[in-house]
């Protein structure tokens, strides 16, 4: 459970690095006020995301614990999706090989 939480926390950290409303808030705060206030904004945003991620994981864990069949469906569906993505990548690579280079 802890490893799952840390994995999701890492994914959320990477998502935080992409520009979005939080980025613009922190940038504006740093430019118009002070670095300290911007860092406090970053801390608040990060803590809020950690709380929401934790609550979501607890809820998901409870649902999957009660419905083991749902976990199996998600795993099989994910595997089928990965196979489909691989097939699409192979088709795309094969189609590009036949095209002349520009």
Short mmCIF file of C-alpha atoms in Angstrom, two decimals:
data_model
loop_
_atom_site.label_atom_id
_atom_site.label_comp_id
_atom_site.label_asym_id
_atom_site.label_seq_id
_atom_site.Cartn_x
_atom_site.Cartn_y
_atom_site.Cartn_z
CA UNK A 1 0.00 0.00 0.00
CA UNK A 2 2.83 2.37 0.86
CA UNK A 3 4.58 1.65 -2.45
CA UNK A 4 1.36 2.37 -4.35
CA UNK A 5 0.96 5.64 -2.47
CA UNK A 6 4.56 6.67 -3.19
CA UNK A 7 4.13 5.84 -6.88
CA UNK A 8 0.99 7.95 -7.14
CA UNK A 9 2.68 10.73 -5.18
CA UNK A 10 5.57 10.70 -7.67
CA UNK A 11 3.15 10.84 -10.60
CA UNK A 12 1.39 13.79 -8.98
CA UNK A 13 4.72 15.52 -8.41
CA UNK A 14 5.54 15.15 -12.10
CA UNK A 15 2.07 16.44 -13.00
CA UNK A 16 2.66 19.44 -10.76
CA UNK A 17 5.73 20.31 -12.80
CA UNK A 18 3.67 20.79 -15.95
CA UNK A 19 2.30 24.30 -16.51
CA UNK A 20 -1.23 24.85 -15.31
CA UNK A 21 -3.21 27.10 -12.99
CA UNK A 22 -0.89 26.31 -10.09
CA UNK A 23 2.16 27.27 -12.16
CA UNK A 24 0.63 30.59 -13.09
CA UNK A 25 -0.39 31.26 -9.48
CA UNK A 26 3.13 30.59 -8.21
CA UNK A 27 4.73 32.59 -11.05
CA UNK A 28 2.49 35.58 -10.42
CA UNK A 29 3.06 35.41 -6.68
CA UNK A 30 6.83 35.21 -7.12
CA UNK A 31 6.84 38.11 -9.60
CA UNK A 32 4.47 40.43 -7.75
CA UNK A 33 5.24 39.58 -4.11
CA UNK A 34 8.14 37.62 -2.69
CA UNK A 35 9.88 34.31 -3.11
CA UNK A 36 8.84 33.31 0.41
CA UNK A 37 5.14 33.83 -0.37
CA UNK A 38 5.51 31.88 -3.61
CA UNK A 39 7.13 28.98 -1.72
CA UNK A 40 4.28 29.04 0.81
CA UNK A 41 1.87 28.80 -2.12
CA UNK A 42 3.81 25.81 -3.48
CA UNK A 43 3.70 24.17 -0.05
CA UNK A 44 -0.07 24.71 0.20
CA UNK A 45 -0.71 23.35 -3.28
CA UNK A 46 1.48 20.29 -2.63
CA UNK A 47 -0.16 19.51 0.70
CA UNK A 48 -3.61 19.83 -0.84
CA UNK A 49 -2.71 17.39 -3.59
CA UNK A 50 -1.22 14.92 -1.10
CA UNK A 51 -4.44 15.00 0.93
CA UNK A 52 -6.65 14.49 -2.13
CA UNK A 53 -4.41 11.70 -3.47
CA UNK A 54 -4.47 9.95 -0.09
CA UNK A 55 -8.24 10.16 0.19
CA UNK A 56 -8.66 8.92 -3.39
CA UNK A 57 -6.30 5.99 -2.81
CA UNK A 58 -8.09 4.99 0.39
CA UNK A 59 -11.42 5.06 -1.41
CA UNK A 60 -10.06 3.11 -4.36
CA UNK A 61 -8.49 0.57 -2.03
CA UNK A 62 -11.80 0.06 -0.22
CA UNK A 63 -13.70 -0.38 -3.47
CA UNK A 64 -11.19 -2.87 -4.87
CA UNK A 65 -11.08 -4.78 -1.56
CA UNK A 66 -14.87 -5.21 -1.64
CA UNK A 67 -15.05 -6.00 -5.37
CA UNK A 68 -12.13 -8.27 -6.29
CA UNK A 69 -13.77 -9.00 -9.65
CA UNK A 70 -13.51 -5.29 -10.52
CA UNK A 71 -9.76 -5.43 -9.91
CA UNK A 72 -9.49 -8.35 -12.34
CA UNK A 73 -11.53 -6.50 -14.98
CA UNK A 74 -9.31 -3.43 -14.63
CA UNK A 75 -6.16 -5.55 -14.95
CA UNK A 76 -7.41 -7.44 -18.02
CA UNK A 77 -8.72 -4.23 -19.61
CA UNK A 78 -5.38 -2.52 -18.98
CA UNK A 79 -3.53 -5.43 -20.57
CA UNK A 80 -5.78 -5.35 -23.62
CA UNK A 81 -5.27 -1.59 -23.90
CA UNK A 82 -1.48 -1.99 -23.72
CA UNK A 83 -1.62 -4.67 -26.43
CA UNK A 84 -3.73 -2.37 -28.62
CA UNK A 85 -1.27 0.51 -28.10
CA UNK A 86 1.64 -1.77 -29.04
CA UNK A 87 -0.18 -2.91 -32.16
CA UNK A 88 -0.86 0.70 -33.15
CA UNK A 89 2.81 1.59 -32.65
CA UNK A 90 3.90 -1.32 -34.83
CA UNK A 91 1.42 -0.37 -37.56
CA UNK A 92 2.58 3.24 -37.43
CA UNK A 93 6.27 2.25 -37.67
CA UNK A 94 5.53 -0.08 -40.59
CA UNK A 95 3.54 2.63 -42.42
CA UNK A 96 6.32 5.22 -41.95
CA UNK A 97 8.95 2.82 -43.28
CA UNK A 98 7.08 2.69 -46.60
CA UNK A 99 6.91 6.51 -46.97
CA UNK A 100 9.74 8.46 -48.65
CA UNK A 101 11.76 10.72 -46.34
CA UNK A 102 11.03 14.43 -46.71
#
